[in-house]
CSV table of C-alpha atoms and ligand atoms in Angstrom, one decimal:
chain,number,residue,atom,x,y,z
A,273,UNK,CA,-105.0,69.6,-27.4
A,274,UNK,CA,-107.7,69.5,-24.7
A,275,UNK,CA,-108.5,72.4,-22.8
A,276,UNK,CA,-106.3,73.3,-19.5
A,277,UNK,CA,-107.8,72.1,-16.6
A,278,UNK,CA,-108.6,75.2,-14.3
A,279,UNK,CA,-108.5,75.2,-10.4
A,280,UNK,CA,-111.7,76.7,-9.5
A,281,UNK,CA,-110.7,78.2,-6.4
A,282,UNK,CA,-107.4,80.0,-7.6
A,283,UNK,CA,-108.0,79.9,-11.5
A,284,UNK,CA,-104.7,78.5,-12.0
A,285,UNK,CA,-103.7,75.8,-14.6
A,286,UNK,CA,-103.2,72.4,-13.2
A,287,UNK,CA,-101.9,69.3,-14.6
A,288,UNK,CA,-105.4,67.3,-14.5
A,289,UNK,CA,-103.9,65.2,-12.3
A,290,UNK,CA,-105.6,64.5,-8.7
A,291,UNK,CA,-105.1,62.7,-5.9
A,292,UNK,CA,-107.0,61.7,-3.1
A,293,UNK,CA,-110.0,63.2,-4.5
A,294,UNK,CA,-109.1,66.5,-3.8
A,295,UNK,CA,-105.1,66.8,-4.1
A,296,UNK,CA,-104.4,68.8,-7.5
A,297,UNK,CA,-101.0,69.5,-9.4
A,298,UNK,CA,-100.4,73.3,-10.3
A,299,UNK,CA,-98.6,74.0,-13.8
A,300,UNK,CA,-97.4,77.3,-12.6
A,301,UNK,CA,-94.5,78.6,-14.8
A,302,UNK,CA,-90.5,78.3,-13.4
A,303,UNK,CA,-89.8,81.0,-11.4
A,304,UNK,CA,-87.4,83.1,-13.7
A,305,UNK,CA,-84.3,83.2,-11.7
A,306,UNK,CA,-84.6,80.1,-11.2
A,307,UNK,CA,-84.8,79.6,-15.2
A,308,UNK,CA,-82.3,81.9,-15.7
A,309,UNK,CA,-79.4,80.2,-13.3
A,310,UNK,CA,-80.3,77.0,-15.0
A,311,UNK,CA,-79.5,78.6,-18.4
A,312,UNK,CA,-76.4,80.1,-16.8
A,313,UNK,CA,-74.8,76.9,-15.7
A,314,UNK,CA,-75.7,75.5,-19.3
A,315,UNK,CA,-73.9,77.7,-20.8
A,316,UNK,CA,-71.2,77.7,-18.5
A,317,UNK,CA,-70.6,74.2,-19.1
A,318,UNK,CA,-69.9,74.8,-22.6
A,319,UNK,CA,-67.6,77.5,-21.8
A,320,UNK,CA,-65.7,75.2,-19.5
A,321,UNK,CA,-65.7,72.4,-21.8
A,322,UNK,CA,-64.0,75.0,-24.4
A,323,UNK,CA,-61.2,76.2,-21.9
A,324,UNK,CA,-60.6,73.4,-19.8
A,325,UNK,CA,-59.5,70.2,-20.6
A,326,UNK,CA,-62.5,68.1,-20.1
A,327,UNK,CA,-65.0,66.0,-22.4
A,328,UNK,CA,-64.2,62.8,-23.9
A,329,UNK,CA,-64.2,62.2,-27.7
A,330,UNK,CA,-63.7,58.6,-29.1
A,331,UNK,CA,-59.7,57.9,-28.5
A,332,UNK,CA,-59.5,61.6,-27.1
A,333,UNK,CA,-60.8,64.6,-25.0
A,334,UNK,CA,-61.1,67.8,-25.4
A,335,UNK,CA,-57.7,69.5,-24.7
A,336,UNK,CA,-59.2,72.8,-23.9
A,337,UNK,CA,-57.3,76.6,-24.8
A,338,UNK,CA,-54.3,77.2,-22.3
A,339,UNK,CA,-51.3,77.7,-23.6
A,340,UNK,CA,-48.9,74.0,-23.6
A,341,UNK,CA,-46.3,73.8,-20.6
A,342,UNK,CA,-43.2,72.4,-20.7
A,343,UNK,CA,-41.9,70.2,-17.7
A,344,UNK,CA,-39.3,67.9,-16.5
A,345,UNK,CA,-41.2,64.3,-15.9
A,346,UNK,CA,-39.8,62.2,-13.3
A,347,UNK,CA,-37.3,60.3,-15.5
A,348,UNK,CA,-35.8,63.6,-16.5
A,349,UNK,CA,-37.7,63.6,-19.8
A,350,UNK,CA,-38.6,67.3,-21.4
A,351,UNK,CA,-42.4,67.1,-21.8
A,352,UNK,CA,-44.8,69.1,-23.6
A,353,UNK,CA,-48.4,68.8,-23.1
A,354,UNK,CA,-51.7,70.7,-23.4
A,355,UNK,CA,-52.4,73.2,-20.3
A,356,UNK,CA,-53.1,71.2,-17.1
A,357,UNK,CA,-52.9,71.8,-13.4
A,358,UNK,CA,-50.5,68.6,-12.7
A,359,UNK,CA,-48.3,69.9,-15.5
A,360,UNK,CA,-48.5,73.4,-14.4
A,361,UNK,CA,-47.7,72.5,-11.0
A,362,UNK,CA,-44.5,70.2,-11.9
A,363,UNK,CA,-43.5,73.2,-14.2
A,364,UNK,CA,-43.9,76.0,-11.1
A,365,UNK,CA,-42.1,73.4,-9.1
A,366,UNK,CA,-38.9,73.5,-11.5
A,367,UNK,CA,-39.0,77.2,-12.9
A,368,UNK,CA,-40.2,79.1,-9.8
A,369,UNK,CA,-38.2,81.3,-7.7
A,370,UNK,CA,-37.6,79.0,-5.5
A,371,UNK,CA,-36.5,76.1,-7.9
A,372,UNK,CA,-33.8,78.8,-9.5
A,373,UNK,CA,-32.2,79.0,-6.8
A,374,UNK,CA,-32.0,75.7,-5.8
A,375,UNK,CA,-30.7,74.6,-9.4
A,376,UNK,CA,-28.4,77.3,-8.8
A,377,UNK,CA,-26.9,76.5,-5.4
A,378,UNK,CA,-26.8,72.8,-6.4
A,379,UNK,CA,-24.6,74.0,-9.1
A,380,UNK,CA,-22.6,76.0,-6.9
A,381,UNK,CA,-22.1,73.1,-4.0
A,382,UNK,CA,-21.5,70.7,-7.2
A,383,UNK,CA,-18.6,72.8,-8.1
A,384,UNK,CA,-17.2,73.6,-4.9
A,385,UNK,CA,-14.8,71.6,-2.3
A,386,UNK,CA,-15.7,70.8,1.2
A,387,UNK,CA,-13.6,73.2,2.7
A,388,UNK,CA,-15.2,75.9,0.9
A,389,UNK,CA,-19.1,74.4,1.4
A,390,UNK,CA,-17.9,74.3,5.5
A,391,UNK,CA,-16.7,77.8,5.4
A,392,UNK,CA,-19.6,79.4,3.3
A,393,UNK,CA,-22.5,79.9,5.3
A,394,UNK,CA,-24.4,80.1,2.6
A,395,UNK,CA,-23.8,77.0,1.2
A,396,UNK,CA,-23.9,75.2,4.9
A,397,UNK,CA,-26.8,76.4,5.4
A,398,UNK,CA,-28.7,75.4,2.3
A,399,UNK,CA,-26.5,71.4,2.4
A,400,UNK,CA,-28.8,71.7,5.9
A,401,UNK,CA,-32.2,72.5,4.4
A,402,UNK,CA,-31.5,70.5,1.0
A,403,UNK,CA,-29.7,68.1,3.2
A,404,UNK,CA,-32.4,67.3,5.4
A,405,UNK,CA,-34.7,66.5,2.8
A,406,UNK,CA,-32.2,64.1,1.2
A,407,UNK,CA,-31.4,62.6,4.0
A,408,UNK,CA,-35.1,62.0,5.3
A,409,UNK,CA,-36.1,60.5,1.7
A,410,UNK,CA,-33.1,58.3,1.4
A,411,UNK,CA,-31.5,57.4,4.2
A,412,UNK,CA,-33.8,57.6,7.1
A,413,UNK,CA,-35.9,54.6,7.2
A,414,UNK,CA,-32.5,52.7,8.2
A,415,UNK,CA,-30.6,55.4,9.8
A,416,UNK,CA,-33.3,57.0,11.5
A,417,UNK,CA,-34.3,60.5,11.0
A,418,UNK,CA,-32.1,62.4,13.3
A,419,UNK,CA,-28.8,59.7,11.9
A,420,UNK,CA,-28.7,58.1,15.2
A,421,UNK,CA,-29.3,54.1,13.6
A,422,UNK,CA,-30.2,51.2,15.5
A,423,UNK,CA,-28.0,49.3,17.7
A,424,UNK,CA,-27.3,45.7,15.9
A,425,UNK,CA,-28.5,47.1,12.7
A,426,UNK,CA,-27.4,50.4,11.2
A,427,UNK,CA,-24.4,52.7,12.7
A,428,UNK,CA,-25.3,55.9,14.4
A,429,UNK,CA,-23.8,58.6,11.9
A,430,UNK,CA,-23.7,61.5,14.7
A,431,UNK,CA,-21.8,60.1,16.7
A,432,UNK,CA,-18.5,60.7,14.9
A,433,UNK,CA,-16.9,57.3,15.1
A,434,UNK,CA,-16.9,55.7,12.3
A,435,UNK,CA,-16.6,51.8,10.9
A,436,UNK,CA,-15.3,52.8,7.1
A,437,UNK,CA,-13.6,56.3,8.2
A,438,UNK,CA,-15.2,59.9,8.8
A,439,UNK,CA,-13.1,61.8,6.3
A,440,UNK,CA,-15.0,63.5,3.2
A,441,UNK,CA,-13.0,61.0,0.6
A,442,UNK,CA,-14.5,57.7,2.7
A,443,UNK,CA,-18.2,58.9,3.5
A,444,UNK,CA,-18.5,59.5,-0.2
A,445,UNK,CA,-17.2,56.0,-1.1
A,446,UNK,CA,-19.6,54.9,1.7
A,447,UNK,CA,-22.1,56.2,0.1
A,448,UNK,CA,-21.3,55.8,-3.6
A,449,UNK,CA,-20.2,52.2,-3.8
A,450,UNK,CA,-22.2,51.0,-0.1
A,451,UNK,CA,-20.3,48.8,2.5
A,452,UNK,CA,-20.4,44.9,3.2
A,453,UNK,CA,-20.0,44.6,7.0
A,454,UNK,CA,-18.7,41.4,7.5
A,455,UNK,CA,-17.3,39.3,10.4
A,456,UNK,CA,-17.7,35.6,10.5
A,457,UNK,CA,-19.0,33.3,12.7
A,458,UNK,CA,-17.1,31.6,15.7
A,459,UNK,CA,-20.0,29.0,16.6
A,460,UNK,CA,-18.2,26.8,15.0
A,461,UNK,CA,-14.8,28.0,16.2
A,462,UNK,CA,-15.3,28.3,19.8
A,463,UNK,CA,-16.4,26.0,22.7
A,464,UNK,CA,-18.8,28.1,25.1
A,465,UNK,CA,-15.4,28.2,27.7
A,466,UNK,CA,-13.3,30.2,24.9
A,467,UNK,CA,-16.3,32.1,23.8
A,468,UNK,CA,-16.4,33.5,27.2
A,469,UNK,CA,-12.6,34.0,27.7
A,470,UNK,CA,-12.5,35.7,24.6
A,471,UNK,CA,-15.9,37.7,25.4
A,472,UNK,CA,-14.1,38.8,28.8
A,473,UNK,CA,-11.2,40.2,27.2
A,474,UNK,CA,-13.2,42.4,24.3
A,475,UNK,CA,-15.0,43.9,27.4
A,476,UNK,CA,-11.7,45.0,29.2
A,477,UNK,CA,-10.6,46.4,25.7
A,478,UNK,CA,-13.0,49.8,26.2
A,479,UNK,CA,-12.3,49.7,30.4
A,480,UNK,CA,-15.1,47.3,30.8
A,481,UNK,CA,-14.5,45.4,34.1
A,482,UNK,CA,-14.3,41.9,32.8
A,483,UNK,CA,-16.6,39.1,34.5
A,484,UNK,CA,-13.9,36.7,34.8
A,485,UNK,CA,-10.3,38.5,34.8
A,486,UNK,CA,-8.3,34.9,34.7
A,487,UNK,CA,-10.8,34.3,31.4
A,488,UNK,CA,-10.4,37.5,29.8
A,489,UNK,CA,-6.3,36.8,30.1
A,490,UNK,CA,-6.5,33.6,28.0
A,491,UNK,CA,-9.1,35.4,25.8
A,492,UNK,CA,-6.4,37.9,25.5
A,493,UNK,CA,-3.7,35.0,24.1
A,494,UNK,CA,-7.1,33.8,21.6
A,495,UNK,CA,-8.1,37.0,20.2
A,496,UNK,CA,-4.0,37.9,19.3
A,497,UNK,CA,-3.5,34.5,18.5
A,498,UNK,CA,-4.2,32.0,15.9
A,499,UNK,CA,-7.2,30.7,18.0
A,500,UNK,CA,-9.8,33.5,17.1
A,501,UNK,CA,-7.4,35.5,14.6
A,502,UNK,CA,-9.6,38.4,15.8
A,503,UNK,CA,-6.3,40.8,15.3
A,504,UNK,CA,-6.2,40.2,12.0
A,505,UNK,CA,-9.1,42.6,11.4
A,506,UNK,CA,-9.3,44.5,14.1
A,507,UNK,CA,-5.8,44.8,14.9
A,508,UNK,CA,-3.6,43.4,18.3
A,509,UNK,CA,-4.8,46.3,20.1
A,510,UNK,CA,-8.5,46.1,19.1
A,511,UNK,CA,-8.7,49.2,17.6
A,512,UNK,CA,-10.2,47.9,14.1
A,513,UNK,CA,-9.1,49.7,10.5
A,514,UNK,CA,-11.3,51.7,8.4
A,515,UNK,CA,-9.9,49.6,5.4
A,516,UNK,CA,-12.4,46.8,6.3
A,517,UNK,CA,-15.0,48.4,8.6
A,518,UNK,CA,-14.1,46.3,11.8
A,519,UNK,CA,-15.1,48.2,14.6
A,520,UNK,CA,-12.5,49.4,17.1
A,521,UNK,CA,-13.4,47.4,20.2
A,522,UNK,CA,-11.5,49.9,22.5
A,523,UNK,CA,-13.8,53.1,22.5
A,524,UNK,CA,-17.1,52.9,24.1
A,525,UNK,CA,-19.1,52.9,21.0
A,526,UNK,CA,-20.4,50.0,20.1
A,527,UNK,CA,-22.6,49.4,16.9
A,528,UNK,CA,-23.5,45.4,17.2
A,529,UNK,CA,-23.3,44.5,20.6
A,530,UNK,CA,-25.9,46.2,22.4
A,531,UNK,CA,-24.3,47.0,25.3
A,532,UNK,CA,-25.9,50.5,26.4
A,533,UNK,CA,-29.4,48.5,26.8
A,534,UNK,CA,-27.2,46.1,29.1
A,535,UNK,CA,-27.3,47.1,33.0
A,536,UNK,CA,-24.9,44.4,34.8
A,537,UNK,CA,-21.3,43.0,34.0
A,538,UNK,CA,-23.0,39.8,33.0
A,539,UNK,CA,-25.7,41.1,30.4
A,540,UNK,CA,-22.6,43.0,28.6
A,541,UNK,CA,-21.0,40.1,28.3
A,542,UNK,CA,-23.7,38.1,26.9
A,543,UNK,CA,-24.5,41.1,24.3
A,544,UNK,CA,-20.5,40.7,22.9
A,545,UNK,CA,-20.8,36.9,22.6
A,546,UNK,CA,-23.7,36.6,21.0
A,547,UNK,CA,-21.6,39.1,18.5
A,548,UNK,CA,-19.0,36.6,18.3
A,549,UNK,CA,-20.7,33.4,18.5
A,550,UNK,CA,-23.4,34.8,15.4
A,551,UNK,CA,-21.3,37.0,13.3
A,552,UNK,CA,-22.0,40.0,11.6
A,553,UNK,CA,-23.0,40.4,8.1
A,554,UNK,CA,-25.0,43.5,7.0
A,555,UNK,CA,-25.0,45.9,4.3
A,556,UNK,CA,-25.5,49.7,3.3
A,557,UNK,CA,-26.5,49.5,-0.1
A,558,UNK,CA,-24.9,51.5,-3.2
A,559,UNK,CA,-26.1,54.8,-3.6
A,560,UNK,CA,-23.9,56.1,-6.9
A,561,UNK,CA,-23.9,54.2,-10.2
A,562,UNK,CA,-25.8,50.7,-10.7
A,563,UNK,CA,-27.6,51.5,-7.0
A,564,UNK,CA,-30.1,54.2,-6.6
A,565,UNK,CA,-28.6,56.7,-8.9
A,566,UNK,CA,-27.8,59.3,-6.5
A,567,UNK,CA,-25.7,62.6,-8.6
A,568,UNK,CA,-22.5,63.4,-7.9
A,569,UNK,CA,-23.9,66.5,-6.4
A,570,UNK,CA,-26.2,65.2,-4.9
A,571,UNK,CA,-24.0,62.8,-2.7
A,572,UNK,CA,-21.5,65.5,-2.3
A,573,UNK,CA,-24.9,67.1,-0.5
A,574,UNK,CA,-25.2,64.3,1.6
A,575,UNK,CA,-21.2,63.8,2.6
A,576,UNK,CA,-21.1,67.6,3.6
A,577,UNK,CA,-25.3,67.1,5.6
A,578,UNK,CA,-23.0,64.4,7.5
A,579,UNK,CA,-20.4,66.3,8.1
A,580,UNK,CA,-22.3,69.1,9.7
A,581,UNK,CA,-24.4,66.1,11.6
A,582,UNK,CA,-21.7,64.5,13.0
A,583,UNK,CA,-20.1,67.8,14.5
A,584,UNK,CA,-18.4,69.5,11.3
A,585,UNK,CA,-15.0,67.4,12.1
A,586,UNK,CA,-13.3,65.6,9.3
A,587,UNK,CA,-11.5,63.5,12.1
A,588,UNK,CA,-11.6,59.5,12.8
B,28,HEC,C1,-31.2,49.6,3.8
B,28,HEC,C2,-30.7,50.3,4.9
B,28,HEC,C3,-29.7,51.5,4.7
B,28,HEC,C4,-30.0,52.6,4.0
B,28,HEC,C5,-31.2,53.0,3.2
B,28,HEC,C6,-28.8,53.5,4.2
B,28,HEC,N1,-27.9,52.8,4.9
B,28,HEC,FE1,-26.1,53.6,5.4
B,28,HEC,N2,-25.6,51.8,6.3
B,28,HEC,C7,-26.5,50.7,6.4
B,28,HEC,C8,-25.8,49.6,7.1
B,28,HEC,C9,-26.3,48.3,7.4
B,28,HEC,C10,-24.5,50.1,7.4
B,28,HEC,C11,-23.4,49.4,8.1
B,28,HEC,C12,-22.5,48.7,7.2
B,28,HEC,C13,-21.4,48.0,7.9
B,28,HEC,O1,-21.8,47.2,8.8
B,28,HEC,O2,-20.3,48.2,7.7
B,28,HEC,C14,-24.4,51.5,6.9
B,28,HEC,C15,-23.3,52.3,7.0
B,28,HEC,C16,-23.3,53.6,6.6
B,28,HEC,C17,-22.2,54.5,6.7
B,28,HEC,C18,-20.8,54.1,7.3
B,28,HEC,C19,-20.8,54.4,8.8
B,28,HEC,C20,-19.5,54.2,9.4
B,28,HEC,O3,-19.5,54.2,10.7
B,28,HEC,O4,-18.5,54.2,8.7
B,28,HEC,C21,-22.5,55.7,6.3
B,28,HEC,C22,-21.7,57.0,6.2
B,28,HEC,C23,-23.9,55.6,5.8
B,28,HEC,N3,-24.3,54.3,6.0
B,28,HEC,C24,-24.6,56.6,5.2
B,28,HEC,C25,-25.8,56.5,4.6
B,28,HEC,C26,-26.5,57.5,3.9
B,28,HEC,C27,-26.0,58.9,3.7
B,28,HEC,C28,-27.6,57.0,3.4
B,28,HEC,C29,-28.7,57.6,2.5
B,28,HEC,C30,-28.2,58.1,1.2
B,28,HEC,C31,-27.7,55.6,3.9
B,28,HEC,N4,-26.6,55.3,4.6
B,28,HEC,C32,-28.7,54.7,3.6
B,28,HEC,C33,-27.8,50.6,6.0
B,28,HEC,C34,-28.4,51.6,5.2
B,29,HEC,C1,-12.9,39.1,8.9
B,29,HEC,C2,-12.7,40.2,9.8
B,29,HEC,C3,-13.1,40.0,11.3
B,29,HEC,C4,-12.6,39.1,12.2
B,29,HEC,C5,-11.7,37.9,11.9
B,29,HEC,C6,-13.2,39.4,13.4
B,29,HEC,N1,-14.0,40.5,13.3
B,29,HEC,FE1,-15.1,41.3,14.8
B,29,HEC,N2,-15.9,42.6,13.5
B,29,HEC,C7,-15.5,42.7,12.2
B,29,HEC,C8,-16.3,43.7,11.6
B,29,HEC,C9,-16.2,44.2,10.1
B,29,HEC,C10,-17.1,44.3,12.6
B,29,HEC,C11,-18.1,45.4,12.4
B,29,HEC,C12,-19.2,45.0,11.5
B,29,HEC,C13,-20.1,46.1,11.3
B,29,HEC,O1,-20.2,47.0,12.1
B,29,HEC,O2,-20.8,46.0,10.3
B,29,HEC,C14,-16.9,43.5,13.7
B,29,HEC,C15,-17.5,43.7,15.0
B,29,HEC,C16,-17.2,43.1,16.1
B,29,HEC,C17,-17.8,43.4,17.4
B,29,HEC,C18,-18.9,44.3,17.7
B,29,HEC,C19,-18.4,45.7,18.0
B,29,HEC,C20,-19.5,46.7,18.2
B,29,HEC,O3,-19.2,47.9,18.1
B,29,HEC,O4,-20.6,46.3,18.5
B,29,HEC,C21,-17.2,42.6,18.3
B,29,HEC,C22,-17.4,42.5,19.8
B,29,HEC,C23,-16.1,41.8,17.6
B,29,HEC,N3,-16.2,42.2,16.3
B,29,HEC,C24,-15.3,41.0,18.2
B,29,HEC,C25,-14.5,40.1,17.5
B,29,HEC,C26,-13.8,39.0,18.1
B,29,HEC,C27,-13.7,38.7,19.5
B,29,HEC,C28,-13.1,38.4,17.1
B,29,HEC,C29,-12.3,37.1,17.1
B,29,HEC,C30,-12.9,36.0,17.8
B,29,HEC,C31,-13.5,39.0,15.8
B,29,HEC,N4,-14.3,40.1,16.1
B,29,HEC,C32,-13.0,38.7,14.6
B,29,HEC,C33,-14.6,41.9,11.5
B,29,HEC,C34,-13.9,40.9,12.0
């Protein structure tokens, strides 16, 4: 080994190396807490490779110490795996406090009726919270968050007038078997003149004034008539039946025909012919069995949310 190469100046050790004629490299030693930290996070390492799951090995990793957890997976499964945050977390999830109590509330709406869910305020209040959430992750993006739907598109659910019936026994089969709103066509059917008497006469049916009160009287003869046939779905007074969803024409709620964006006579009446002269054909899918799966409990949830939503009444 040659002989260290001394600074003359300080007399320490340098590397031999120079630069720029004068430019040397000192070997001083590390500073030792420097050293020291260095070893530390070595042998931290290890120690974390040890406890945590961490380190590949050929097909596998290291699995690290923690005890295994036990968790529901999305499908429902039981899993066991080694000890991991994502694991821990889904287990915390279903076994905290928290989840308890829900599984246990859950239980106690599945088993309960209507009457007694509206009367608790217990259970009201946690079909609100639970509800909510449901309702946001299901049935929002058509419904819209606060249930007020789209005109043309997706019935307001708030408003308490309903296409299919508002009583507990028809929102459920709403919900469980979903709905095929269907009226056909009458482009075919109609010249533009009875399009417009029969267009006249709808509007009169919810107090409307009619554009053209000698066309809304022959409308009147097309609509109970064989002409348009309108009656036999939503009845000779207009007033639809639950049985087939037809709207009743005579209230002021109107779900297709978008009237409340329509300012004059005329622009209402172009919104209902366009109804009739079009159609209607649109669906709320199944939620229950062979749809999206819902629980019973879970749609009982969602029949009592809508309930509460729509002003707690079980009426029309
Ligand atoms: C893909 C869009 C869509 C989703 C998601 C959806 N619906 Fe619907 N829903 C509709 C449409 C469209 C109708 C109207 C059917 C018709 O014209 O008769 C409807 C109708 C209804 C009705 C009947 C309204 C009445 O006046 O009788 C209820 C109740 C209802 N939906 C509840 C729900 C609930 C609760 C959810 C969530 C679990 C949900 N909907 C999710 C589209 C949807
Ligand atoms: C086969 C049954 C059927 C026949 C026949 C029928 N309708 Fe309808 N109509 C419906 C249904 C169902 C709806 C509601 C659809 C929905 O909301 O999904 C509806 C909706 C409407 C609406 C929209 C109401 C609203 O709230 O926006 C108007 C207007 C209307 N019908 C007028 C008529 C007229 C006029 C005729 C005759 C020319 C007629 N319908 C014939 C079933 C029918």
């Amino acid at each position: 080994m040659a002989t260290p190469v001394k600074d003359p100046l300080t007399g320490a050790e340098t590397t031999g190396h120079v630069w720029d004629d004068s430019l040397q490299e000192f070997n001083n030693p590390l500073p030792r807490w420097w050293l020291w930290t260095f070893y530390g996070t070595i042998i931290f390492t290890i120690l974390y490779w040890v406890m945590y799951p961490s380190w590949p090995i050929g097909n596998t990793y290291l699995k690290g110490i923690g005890n295994d957890i036990t968790y529901k997976t999305d499908a429902g499964e039981e899993k066991t795996t080694h000890w991991n945050m994502r694991a821990l977390l889904a287990h915390d999830m279903q076994n905290g406090a928290e989840a308890i109590k829900q599984q246990e509330y859950l239980a106690k709406v599945g088993a309960a009726s209507y009457e007694q869910i509206a009367q608790d305020p217990d259970m009201s209040s946690f079909v609100r919270s639970y509800g909510v959430g449901m309702f946001g992750d299901n049935c929002a993006a058509c419904h819209q968050s606060g249930g007020q739907g789209v005109v043309g598109q997706f019935p307001n659910l708030v408003d308490d007038d309903w296409l299919w019936g508002g009583d507990t026994t028809a929102i459920e089969n709403t919900i469980r078997h979903g709905r095929l709103g269907y009226m056909p066509a009458y482009s075919k059917t109609f010249d533009e003149t009875q399009l417009n008497q029969v267009a006249n006469y709808v509007l009169t049916l919810s107090g409307e004034p009619a554009v053209d009160a000698a066309a809304a009287a022959e409308g009147q003869k097309i609509f109970q008539g064989q002409a348009g046939g309108c009656y036999m779905c939503h009845t000779k007074e207009g007033t639809g039946m639950h049985a087939q969803g037809s709207a009743n024409l005579t209230d002021k709620v109107w779900t297709i025909a978008n009237l409340p964006a329509a300012e004059t006579p005329e622009a209402k009446l172009e919104a209902v012919k366009a109804v009739i002269h079009n159609g209607v054909k649109r669906q709320m899918p199944v939620f229950g069995k062979d749809g999206r799966n819902l629980s019973d409990t879970e749609i009982k949830v969602l029949v009592a949310y809508l309930q509460q939503m729509s002003g707690g009444a079980t009426a029309q």
